[in-house]
């Protein structure tokens, strides 16, 4: 209802910048830029999904990397068993087949985890989501036929009709398109009738319940949606790196996602995209400067948590959200 | 055999009991709110008024006894189902969505009436019909000019007005008002009393209130709650005259 | 039977170590309302201090002292510089800030000591085994650590229930206003409790140094197990931390010993071998999920 058009304009400008980046890299001849920018887009997709549940649903998931990992593994596993000729219907390498499968798997996992975890709240919710992520992590580590600790290589990327995502630039634009569509969907969701109820539950559960809202179904639906979005990011990551490992589901990855959300601006959807860019970019810059880059990154996160609780762009985007 | 009355009371509470350890917070409370009646509950602090309200709206389960809403037994239903069946309430400590605008708070009430929607496509802020309904209620409680303001930016009195608009917007069958005038200035209280007088007769209202002037002026009937028990129910005049009430309680008025 | 007893003792010893960590974690959460991920780092600092000082001086007693001092100093320093500003804040920011501190602590330790894991020799006094039962020889050092765990648990119980500090701690957990009314400097109380938690981590670090590899990342492994313990036990309750630590310790110990056999008897070997290792590692998380589903606030919920 805030009349400000600032968030929308900012978002459009941000996407415009992303759209021109490949041209900039081509002009400047910076070869590493494309990979970096692609990683940013993929993480951005994941953390927009995380912002949906933390920023709008007040569900602080400390295990979201499990969906990132499972999404990635779904791609690798389908490719692996298709290669071995073990898949029903002969398997497939088509993105339009594999990606929906991966997303549905993440949705189902999200449903089970969310349904169980939402029986708790507060610190227990944080910890039970972490616990489920650890279970996923250790299961991935233990499955030797899927590479165990070492993870799995993927021979080639999935195929899309009309475009060749084997080319870095094309793949970059596919990632950008996915992010834009996912972002638009999330934005529509939080501004919808559903989103109104979801945000009411965040602000005053008691009020919402006394108006006739059954909290679980709204929270669970959001959690599942978010799980699918994070799984989609995992799908893209598997295609980007052509490699998956249990580290995709490690708890540190969940922590990094959370850091990106807060770094950019909690509860703004576009802020976390900035957060992902800042985090991944900083990691890149610092690690060329010193191998001990975490000695700088760690305190930076502390400072953001202590003094910039609305993140890099939260205040700029306006609104008086109390956090 | 007695004939059943054609319309059951809006709210009927039968032999409600709730104990916390040795404390009898609600001790065999029975009362009815007839359709269109404004029924007030008064009593000293610690009399169990809040405990009673939380049981009626379903946040707390009674140990025994029954609650009927419009003739239907709702004792076992969770709070959100009672709300959907037409129980509206305002809170003693205002429970509003502070990040939402005033209008959005009322829109939420309209949306939640049917349990909320899973529609992720339509923006309720663009629903002309609901906005018109919401604005009408905001006008009724005197907040028509504040529709676009954030609820967290409202004054204490304005928040209380918004609480009532939120409760009213859903056209409740029974309206529970939990100390709506607490902490209000004299002028605001008077305005609210005026509003309640206006609503009286059109809604079935259970009013818990400390402001005795308002209660005696507004209530059709008054129940006096002391130590979890209803010691007397009657009209304002009867309550004033009742020796039992005086003996048990009158030295202990607090406003 | 002998094998079972041995595994039971191993579980007990792991439980004792978990309790050192979890009791501090639960006190800090119960009293200050802070989720402190840095707790594992105090344990790491303790273990490194013990290993380095013992290697330099040849005395494990000095090493142990260094561990307690190191953990206490680091913990207090962290409280004063960062944690203090997190009281009353949303859990999300506490998680983020202390996550940042973990990154910092790990990297700082790597820069100071290097990434090579350290191993600490067991001092002669605690070396060797003792015969508990015919056929059951058990390492002295593990028995000693079980005893230390029991002593610390007893000491904590006395502290919380029979001292002025303990009364303040209990009051602080229940009723902040009362502590204020007593005219106690709540900031100092918090610092003391935090330092106490760090010292307990130091003890756990001493226990870990001779038995496990002292390495970067050791703190997070036990930290997550510690969180499982306090969530299972009931966040804020020392009693719950003890029960949770014993439960998780035993589940882990016995799970490692028996779960592979059980799975092999139930499933075809190709699947069983694959799953067993993962399920052993995941078993404590399964327990936690089960407990939370039945009792969302843990086994010994603290009344709010």
Coordinates of N, CA and C in Angstrom, one line a residue, chain A residues 25 30 46 116 166 204 220 254 271 293 321:
Chain A
X25 N 31.4 -7.8 -19.7 CA 32.5 -8.8 -19.6 C 33.2 -9.0 -20.9
X30 N 37.1 -9.6 -19.1 CA 37.3 -10.3 -17.8 C 36.6 -11.7 -17.9
X46 N 18.0 -18.7 -4.8 CA 17.8 -19.4 -3.5 C 17.4 -18.5 -2.4
X116 N 6.4 -31.2 9.9 CA 7.0 -31.6 11.2 C 7.5 -30.4 11.9
X166 N 24.7 -25.1 -23.0 CA 26.1 -25.4 -22.8 C 27.0 -24.2 -23.0
X204 N 1.1 -10.6 13.9 CA 0.3 -10.9 15.1 C -0.5 -12.2 14.8
X220 N 2.7 -23.6 5.9 CA 3.2 -24.8 5.2 C 3.2 -24.6 3.7
X254 N 23.5 -23.2 4.6 CA 22.3 -22.6 5.1 C 22.6 -21.2 5.8
X271 N 16.1 -7.1 -1.9 CA 17.3 -6.9 -1.1 C 18.2 -8.1 -1.1
X293 N 40.2 -15.1 3.7 CA 39.2 -14.1 3.5 C 38.1 -14.1 4.6
X321 N 9.4 -1.1 8.3 CA 9.3 -2.4 9.0 C 10.2 -2.5 10.2

